[in-house]
Amino acid sequence: GEDVEQSLFLSVREGDSSVINCTYTDSSSTYLYWYKQEPGAGLQLLTYIFSNMDMKQDQRLTVLLNKKDKHLSLRIADTQTGDSAIYFCAESFGGGADGLTFGKGTHLIIQP
Amino acid sequence: KAGVTQTPRYLIKTRGQQVTLSCSPISGHRSVSWYQQTPGQGLQFLFEYFSETQRNKGNFPGRFSGRQFSNSRSEMNVSTLELGDSALYLCASSPGGGGKQPQHFGDGTRLSIL
């Protein structure tokens, strides 16, 4: 079945780079996503990558996809206190319907 | 462009009652998906609607149901509420016309069962 795995916590110092990792299982996924959730809020779409791409960069965010190992990572450059949140990796369902399978989320903790 | 709007934001119910949650998608989006978020199970897919038809359904009991109207607005209903139904219910919309466009989420409805 479909499963998305993430580590639960990541602690980094302000100004360093954060790298959040994710593994997925469904090889038919066409898109892979990163969402951010702040306390009391919904999910904010950060970025996404099509499964035929290896890398995507968007300002401070870099997504790397290793399709052979089914490994996805999100790198946040120059991490700031405002980046403190839970980050979710998600893969799209196969087939025609929309829908996502999410990981449990990685809590990003910023040390001053 | 207005985002996804969910109402109400907070709801308190007691066991055995039923509840209806509402979601207005981004203008022009025809697909609406619903998710349940709990500390124990994380984010789980409930169902997806496109053009008033349910296209996909997650592994939830029949007490959870939904519908979509011709203007793409969607409602979900939970009957015979149980304590375990306490959760944040999130709605997401996407164009839905194929190609797996990204889903955009609302801020959710937090449902508490007493």
PDB file of C-alpha atoms in Angstrom:
ATOM      1  CA  GLY A   1       0.000   0.000   0.000  1.00  0.00           C
ATOM      2  CA  GLU A   2       0.916   3.651  -0.069  1.00  0.00           C
ATOM      3  CA  ASP A   3       3.050   4.944   2.786  1.00  0.00           C
ATOM      4  CA  VAL A   4       5.010   8.129   3.360  1.00  0.00           C
ATOM      5  CA  GLU A   5       7.677   8.239   6.075  1.00  0.00           C
ATOM      6  CA  GLN A   6       9.305  11.253   7.721  1.00  0.00           C
ATOM      7  CA  SER A   7      11.359  11.753  10.841  1.00  0.00           C
ATOM      8  CA  LEU A   8       9.333  13.479  13.563  1.00  0.00           C
ATOM      9  CA  PHE A   9      11.726  16.206  14.687  1.00  0.00           C
ATOM     10  CA  LEU A  10      14.563  18.313  13.284  1.00  0.00           C
ATOM     11  CA  SER A  11      16.438  20.932  15.285  1.00  0.00           C
ATOM     12  CA  VAL A  12      18.647  23.507  13.547  1.00  0.00           C
ATOM     13  CA  ARG A  13      20.309  26.773  14.459  1.00  0.00           C
ATOM     14  CA  GLU A  14      19.031  30.032  13.038  1.00  0.00           C
ATOM     15  CA  GLY A  15      20.901  30.859   9.844  1.00  0.00           C
ATOM     16  CA  ASP A  16      21.835  27.247   9.078  1.00  0.00           C
ATOM     17  CA  SER A  17      20.226  25.133   6.355  1.00  0.00           C
ATOM     18  CA  SER A  18      17.463  22.693   7.259  1.00  0.00           C
ATOM     19  CA  VAL A  19      17.060  19.440   5.345  1.00  0.00           C
ATOM     20  CA  ILE A  20      13.831  17.513   5.837  1.00  0.00           C
ATOM     21  CA  ASN A  21      13.696  14.029   4.370  1.00  0.00           C
ATOM     22  CA  CYS A  22      10.846  11.843   3.207  1.00  0.00           C
ATOM     23  CA  THR A  23      10.453   8.406   1.642  1.00  0.00           C
ATOM     24  CA  TYR A  24       7.410   7.258  -0.290  1.00  0.00           C
ATOM     25  CA  THR A  25       6.269   3.960  -1.715  1.00  0.00           C
ATOM     26  CA  ASP A  26       3.797   4.515  -4.536  1.00  0.00           C
ATOM     27  CA  SER A  27       5.756   4.444  -7.771  1.00  0.00           C
ATOM     28  CA  SER A  28       2.714   5.645  -9.717  1.00  0.00           C
ATOM     29  CA  SER A  29       2.708   9.019  -7.918  1.00  0.00           C
ATOM     30  CA  THR A  30       2.905  11.843 -10.405  1.00  0.00           C
ATOM     31  CA  TYR A  31       3.415  14.738  -8.004  1.00  0.00           C
ATOM     32  CA  LEU A  32       5.131  15.045  -4.638  1.00  0.00           C
ATOM     33  CA  TYR A  33       4.423  17.954  -2.338  1.00  0.00           C
ATOM     34  CA  TRP A  34       5.700  19.819   0.674  1.00  0.00           C
ATOM     35  CA  TYR A  35       3.216  21.557   2.939  1.00  0.00           C
ATOM     36  CA  LYS A  36       3.815  23.714   6.016  1.00  0.00           C
ATOM     37  CA  GLN A  37       1.502  23.899   9.009  1.00  0.00           C
ATOM     38  CA  GLU A  38       1.787  26.534  11.711  1.00  0.00           C
ATOM     39  CA  PRO A  39      -0.062  26.204  15.041  1.00  0.00           C
ATOM     40  CA  GLY A  40      -3.810  26.588  14.689  1.00  0.00           C
ATOM     41  CA  ALA A  41      -3.653  26.900  10.916  1.00  0.00           C
ATOM     42  CA  GLY A  42      -4.353  24.780   7.873  1.00  0.00           C
ATOM     43  CA  LEU A  43      -1.772  23.534   5.404  1.00  0.00           C
ATOM     44  CA  GLN A  44       0.191  25.955   3.278  1.00  0.00           C
ATOM     45  CA  LEU A  45       1.509  24.607  -0.021  1.00  0.00           C
ATOM     46  CA  LEU A  46       5.240  25.328  -0.128  1.00  0.00           C
ATOM     47  CA  THR A  47       6.339  23.628  -3.304  1.00  0.00           C
ATOM     48  CA  TYR A  48       5.831  20.533  -5.394  1.00  0.00           C
ATOM     49  CA  ILE A  49       7.767  18.505  -7.912  1.00  0.00           C
ATOM     50  CA  PHE A  50       6.673  16.386 -10.819  1.00  0.00           C
ATOM     51  CA  SER A  51       7.980  12.852 -10.672  1.00  0.00           C
ATOM     52  CA  ASN A  52      10.016  13.196 -13.869  1.00  0.00           C
ATOM     53  CA  MET A  53      12.117  15.990 -12.337  1.00  0.00           C
ATOM     54  CA  ASP A  54      15.203  15.659 -10.139  1.00  0.00           C
ATOM     55  CA  MET A  55      15.326  19.080  -8.571  1.00  0.00           C
ATOM     56  CA  LYS A  56      13.295  22.222  -8.164  1.00  0.00           C
ATOM     57  CA  GLN A  57      14.432  25.492  -6.612  1.00  0.00           C
ATOM     58  CA  ASP A  58      12.191  28.297  -5.395  1.00  0.00           C
ATOM     59  CA  GLN A  59      13.938  31.108  -3.512  1.00  0.00           C
ATOM     60  CA  ARG A  60      15.172  29.588  -0.204  1.00  0.00           C
ATOM     61  CA  LEU A  61      13.585  26.216  -0.936  1.00  0.00           C
ATOM     62  CA  THR A  62      15.230  23.365  -2.847  1.00  0.00           C
ATOM     63  CA  VAL A  63      13.469  20.065  -3.479  1.00  0.00           C
ATOM     64  CA  LEU A  64      15.486  17.008  -4.488  1.00  0.00           C
ATOM     65  CA  LEU A  65      13.878  13.839  -5.792  1.00  0.00           C
ATOM     66  CA  ASN A  66      15.613  10.480  -6.066  1.00  0.00           C
ATOM     67  CA  LYS A  67      13.039   8.410  -7.897  1.00  0.00           C
ATOM     68  CA  LYS A  68      15.099   5.205  -7.781  1.00  0.00           C
ATOM     69  CA  ASP A  69      15.244   5.297  -3.972  1.00  0.00           C
ATOM     70  CA  LYS A  70      11.808   6.970  -3.647  1.00  0.00           C
ATOM     71  CA  HIS A  71      13.415   9.679  -1.547  1.00  0.00           C
ATOM     72  CA  LEU A  72      12.349  13.306  -1.415  1.00  0.00           C
ATOM     73  CA  SER A  73      14.026  16.112   0.492  1.00  0.00           C
ATOM     74  CA  LEU A  74      13.286  19.747   1.247  1.00  0.00           C
ATOM     75  CA  ARG A  75      16.172  22.076   1.941  1.00  0.00           C
ATOM     76  CA  ILE A  76      15.478  25.462   3.535  1.00  0.00           C
ATOM     77  CA  ALA A  77      18.428  27.821   3.224  1.00  0.00           C
ATOM     78  CA  ASP A  78      19.195  30.419   5.911  1.00  0.00           C
ATOM     79  CA  THR A  79      16.570  29.063   8.316  1.00  0.00           C
ATOM     80  CA  GLN A  80      14.697  31.757  10.254  1.00  0.00           C
ATOM     81  CA  THR A  81      12.518  31.647  13.374  1.00  0.00           C
ATOM     82  CA  GLY A  82       9.477  32.073  11.138  1.00  0.00           C
ATOM     83  CA  ASP A  83      10.271  28.721   9.552  1.00  0.00           C
ATOM     84  CA  SER A  84       9.381  26.981  12.808  1.00  0.00           C
ATOM     85  CA  ALA A  85       6.420  24.733  11.907  1.00  0.00           C
ATOM     86  CA  ILE A  86       5.445  21.190  10.976  1.00  0.00           C
ATOM     87  CA  TYR A  87       6.417  20.178   7.440  1.00  0.00           C
ATOM     88  CA  PHE A  88       4.440  17.490   5.635  1.00  0.00           C
ATOM     89  CA  CYS A  89       5.545  15.468   2.678  1.00  0.00           C
ATOM     90  CA  ALA A  90       2.698  14.160   0.507  1.00  0.00           C
ATOM     91  CA  GLU A  91       2.289  12.080  -2.622  1.00  0.00           C
ATOM     92  CA  SER A  92      -0.592  12.205  -5.050  1.00  0.00           C
ATOM     93  CA  PHE A  93      -2.803   9.204  -5.533  1.00  0.00           C
ATOM     94  CA  GLY A  94      -2.366   7.164  -8.672  1.00  0.00           C
ATOM     95  CA  GLY A  95      -5.261   7.108 -11.100  1.00  0.00           C
ATOM     96  CA  GLY A  96      -7.663   9.848 -12.077  1.00  0.00           C
ATOM     97  CA  ALA A  97      -8.922  11.101  -8.740  1.00  0.00           C
ATOM     98  CA  ASP A  98      -7.253  13.815  -6.723  1.00  0.00           C
ATOM     99  CA  GLY A  99      -6.146  13.055  -3.180  1.00  0.00           C
ATOM    100  CA  LEU A 100      -2.962  12.931  -1.148  1.00  0.00           C
ATOM    101  CA  THR A 101      -1.205  10.521   1.183  1.00  0.00           C
ATOM    102  CA  PHE A 102       0.670  12.404   3.884  1.00  0.00           C
ATOM    103  CA  GLY A 103       3.606  11.633   6.105  1.00  0.00           C
ATOM    104  CA  LYS A 104       3.256  12.222   9.850  1.00  0.00           C
ATOM    105  CA  GLY A 105       5.071  15.549   9.572  1.00  0.00           C
ATOM    106  CA  THR A 106       8.464  16.822  10.736  1.00  0.00           C
ATOM    107  CA  HIS A 107       8.536  19.392  13.541  1.00  0.00           C
ATOM    108  CA  LEU A 108      11.232  21.927  12.636  1.00  0.00           C
ATOM    109  CA  ILE A 109      12.673  23.530  15.770  1.00  0.00           C
ATOM    110  CA  ILE A 110      14.849  26.610  15.412  1.00  0.00           C
ATOM    111  CA  GLN A 111      17.536  27.281  18.005  1.00  0.00           C
ATOM    112  CA  PRO A 112      18.602  30.929  18.441  1.00  0.00           C
TER     113      PRO A 112
ATOM    114  CA  LYS B   1      -8.434  35.413  -5.431  1.00  0.00           C
ATOM    115  CA  ALA B   2     -10.075  34.165  -2.240  1.00  0.00           C
ATOM    116  CA  GLY B   3      -8.683  30.975  -0.766  1.00  0.00           C
ATOM    117  CA  VAL B   4     -10.519  27.905   0.454  1.00  0.00           C
ATOM    118  CA  THR B   5     -13.073  28.854   3.094  1.00  0.00           C
ATOM    119  CA  GLN B   6     -14.273  26.462   5.753  1.00  0.00           C
ATOM    120  CA  THR B   7     -17.102  27.103   8.190  1.00  0.00           C
ATOM    121  CA  PRO B   8     -17.451  27.006  11.056  1.00  0.00           C
ATOM    122  CA  ARG B   9     -13.900  27.263  12.459  1.00  0.00           C
ATOM    123  CA  TYR B  10     -14.785  25.632  15.748  1.00  0.00           C
ATOM    124  CA  LEU B  11     -17.570  23.298  16.764  1.00  0.00           C
ATOM    125  CA  ILE B  12     -18.431  21.498  19.991  1.00  0.00           C
ATOM    126  CA  LYS B  13     -20.828  18.571  19.927  1.00  0.00           C
ATOM    127  CA  THR B  14     -21.768  15.673  22.192  1.00  0.00           C
ATOM    128  CA  ARG B  15     -21.667  11.980  21.470  1.00  0.00           C
ATOM    129  CA  GLY B  16     -24.514  10.712  19.328  1.00  0.00           C
ATOM    130  CA  GLN B  17     -25.175  14.033  17.625  1.00  0.00           C
ATOM    131  CA  GLN B  18     -24.508  14.743  13.980  1.00  0.00           C
ATOM    132  CA  VAL B  19     -22.599  17.593  12.377  1.00  0.00           C
ATOM    133  CA  THR B  20     -22.286  19.252   8.976  1.00  0.00           C
ATOM    134  CA  LEU B  21     -19.155  21.089   7.885  1.00  0.00           C
ATOM    135  CA  SER B  22     -18.958  23.379   4.886  1.00  0.00           C
ATOM    136  CA  CYS B  23     -16.217  24.142   2.378  1.00  0.00           C
ATOM    137  CA  SER B  24     -16.120  26.757  -0.385  1.00  0.00           C
ATOM    138  CA  PRO B  25     -13.316  26.064  -2.864  1.00  0.00           C
ATOM    139  CA  ILE B  26     -11.165  28.558  -4.719  1.00  0.00           C
ATOM    140  CA  SER B  27     -13.132  30.086  -7.565  1.00  0.00           C
ATOM    141  CA  GLY B  28     -12.857  27.885 -10.650  1.00  0.00           C
ATOM    142  CA  HIS B  29     -11.752  24.799  -8.740  1.00  0.00           C
ATOM    143  CA  ARG B  30     -14.013  21.813  -9.293  1.00  0.00           C
ATOM    144  CA  SER B  31     -12.365  19.205  -7.069  1.00  0.00           C
ATOM    145  CA  VAL B  32     -12.846  19.231  -3.315  1.00  0.00           C
ATOM    146  CA  SER B  33     -11.154  16.779  -0.956  1.00  0.00           C
ATOM    147  CA  TRP B  34     -11.649  16.295   2.760  1.00  0.00           C
ATOM    148  CA  TYR B  35      -9.092  15.154   5.317  1.00  0.00           C
ATOM    149  CA  GLN B  36      -9.160  14.363   9.018  1.00  0.00           C
ATOM    150  CA  GLN B  37      -6.174  15.372  11.147  1.00  0.00           C
ATOM    151  CA  THR B  38      -5.623  13.868  14.612  1.00  0.00           C
ATOM    152  CA  PRO B  39      -2.490  13.690  16.781  1.00  0.00           C
ATOM    153  CA  GLY B  40      -2.508   9.890  16.666  1.00  0.00           C
ATOM    154  CA  GLN B  41      -3.338   9.141  13.034  1.00  0.00           C
ATOM    155  CA  GLY B  42      -2.060  12.283  11.371  1.00  0.00           C
ATOM    156  CA  LEU B  43      -3.681  13.438   8.132  1.00  0.00           C
ATOM    157  CA  GLN B  44      -6.041  10.920   6.580  1.00  0.00           C
ATOM    158  CA  PHE B  45      -7.979  11.223   3.341  1.00  0.00           C
ATOM    159  CA  LEU B  46     -11.751  11.043   3.705  1.00  0.00           C
ATOM    160  CA  PHE B  47     -13.137  11.547   0.188  1.00  0.00           C
ATOM    161  CA  GLU B  48     -12.898  13.624  -2.964  1.00  0.00           C
ATOM    162  CA  TYR B  49     -15.659  15.152  -5.065  1.00  0.00           C
ATOM    163  CA  PHE B  50     -15.510  16.408  -8.619  1.00  0.00           C
ATOM    164  CA  SER B  51     -18.480  17.788 -10.541  1.00  0.00           C
ATOM    165  CA  GLU B  52     -20.886  16.644  -7.811  1.00  0.00           C
ATOM    166  CA  THR B  53     -19.634  13.046  -7.946  1.00  0.00           C
ATOM    167  CA  GLN B  54     -17.556  11.226  -5.370  1.00  0.00           C
ATOM    168  CA  ARG B  55     -14.441  10.062  -7.207  1.00  0.00           C
ATOM    169  CA  ASN B  56     -12.512   8.529  -4.354  1.00  0.00           C
ATOM    170  CA  LYS B  57     -13.100   7.483  -0.771  1.00  0.00           C
ATOM    171  CA  GLY B  58     -10.761   6.759   2.117  1.00  0.00           C
ATOM    172  CA  ASN B  59     -11.066   4.083   4.755  1.00  0.00           C
ATOM    173  CA  PHE B  60     -13.671   5.647   7.044  1.00  0.00           C
ATOM    174  CA  PRO B  61     -17.001   4.246   8.281  1.00  0.00           C
ATOM    175  CA  GLY B  62     -20.280   5.090   6.579  1.00  0.00           C
ATOM    176  CA  ARG B  63     -21.043   7.651   9.311  1.00  0.00           C
ATOM    177  CA  PHE B  64     -18.811   9.984   7.319  1.00  0.00           C
ATOM    178  CA  SER B  65     -20.459  11.246   4.164  1.00  0.00           C
ATOM    179  CA  GLY B  66     -20.224  14.200   1.858  1.00  0.00           C
ATOM    180  CA  ARG B  67     -21.693  15.904  -1.112  1.00  0.00           C
ATOM    181  CA  GLN B  68     -20.862  18.582  -3.618  1.00  0.00           C
ATOM    182  CA  PHE B  69     -23.166  21.168  -5.122  1.00  0.00           C
ATOM    183  CA  SER B  70     -23.287  22.521  -8.659  1.00  0.00           C
ATOM    184  CA  ASN B  71     -21.259  25.594  -7.604  1.00  0.00           C
ATOM    185  CA  SER B  72     -18.515  23.201  -6.340  1.00  0.00           C
ATOM    186  CA  ARG B  73     -19.140  23.999  -2.688  1.00  0.00           C
ATOM    187  CA  SER B  74     -18.985  20.882  -0.561  1.00  0.00           C
ATOM    188  CA  GLU B  75     -20.316  19.676   2.743  1.00  0.00           C
ATOM    189  CA  MET B  76     -19.332  16.741   4.876  1.00  0.00           C
ATOM    190  CA  ASN B  77     -21.562  15.151   7.450  1.00  0.00           C
ATOM    191  CA  VAL B  78     -20.703  12.966  10.390  1.00  0.00           C
ATOM    192  CA  SER B  79     -23.569  11.133  12.080  1.00  0.00           C
ATOM    193  CA  THR B  80     -23.708   9.466  15.494  1.00  0.00           C
ATOM    194  CA  LEU B  81     -20.621  11.291  16.693  1.00  0.00           C
ATOM    195  CA  GLU B  82     -18.035   9.423  18.757  1.00  0.00           C
ATOM    196  CA  LEU B  83     -15.299  10.791  21.011  1.00  0.00           C
ATOM    197  CA  GLY B  84     -12.727   9.635  18.463  1.00  0.00           C
ATOM    198  CA  ASP B  85     -14.201  11.955  15.839  1.00  0.00           C
ATOM    199  CA  SER B  86     -12.614  14.913  17.638  1.00  0.00           C
ATOM    200  CA  ALA B  87     -10.207  16.271  15.059  1.00  0.00           C
ATOM    201  CA  LEU B  88      -9.292  19.068  12.720  1.00  0.00           C
ATOM    202  CA  TYR B  89     -11.192  18.568   9.459  1.00  0.00           C
ATOM    203  CA  LEU B  90      -9.454  20.072   6.465  1.00  0.00           C
ATOM    204  CA  CYS B  91     -10.846  20.766   3.042  1.00  0.00           C
ATOM    205  CA  ALA B  92      -8.701  21.210  -0.046  1.00  0.00           C
ATOM    206  CA  SER B  93      -9.539  22.273  -3.575  1.00  0.00           C
ATOM    207  CA  SER B  94      -7.849  21.908  -6.929  1.00  0.00           C
ATOM    208  CA  PRO B  95      -8.849  22.521 -10.539  1.00  0.00           C
ATOM    209  CA  GLY B  96      -9.469  18.791 -10.814  1.00  0.00           C
ATOM    210  CA  GLY B  97      -9.435  18.553 -14.546  1.00  0.00           C
ATOM    211  CA  GLY B  98      -6.588  16.045 -14.574  1.00  0.00           C
ATOM    212  CA  GLY B  99      -2.844  16.475 -14.344  1.00  0.00           C
ATOM    213  CA  LYS B 100      -2.810  16.320 -10.560  1.00  0.00           C
ATOM    214  CA  GLN B 101      -2.773  20.026  -9.902  1.00  0.00           C
ATOM    215  CA  PRO B 102      -1.743  20.964  -6.333  1.00  0.00           C
ATOM    216  CA  GLN B 103      -4.385  20.994  -3.646  1.00  0.00           C
ATOM    217  CA  HIS B 104      -4.893  24.190  -1.665  1.00  0.00           C
ATOM    218  CA  PHE B 105      -6.158  23.895   1.882  1.00  0.00           C
ATOM    219  CA  GLY B 106      -8.472  25.895   4.086  1.00  0.00           C
ATOM    220  CA  ASP B 107      -7.785  26.605   7.750  1.00  0.00           C
ATOM    221  CA  GLY B 108     -10.001  23.748   8.860  1.00  0.00           C
ATOM    222  CA  THR B 109     -12.871  23.152  11.238  1.00  0.00           C
ATOM    223  CA  ARG B 110     -11.857  22.005  14.696  1.00  0.00           C
ATOM    224  CA  LEU B 111     -14.491  19.594  15.983  1.00  0.00           C
ATOM    225  CA  SER B 112     -14.549  18.680  19.662  1.00  0.00           C
ATOM    226  CA  ILE B 113     -16.800  15.910  20.954  1.00  0.00           C
ATOM    227  CA  LEU B 114     -17.759  15.956  24.624  1.00  0.00           C
TER     228      LEU B 114
END
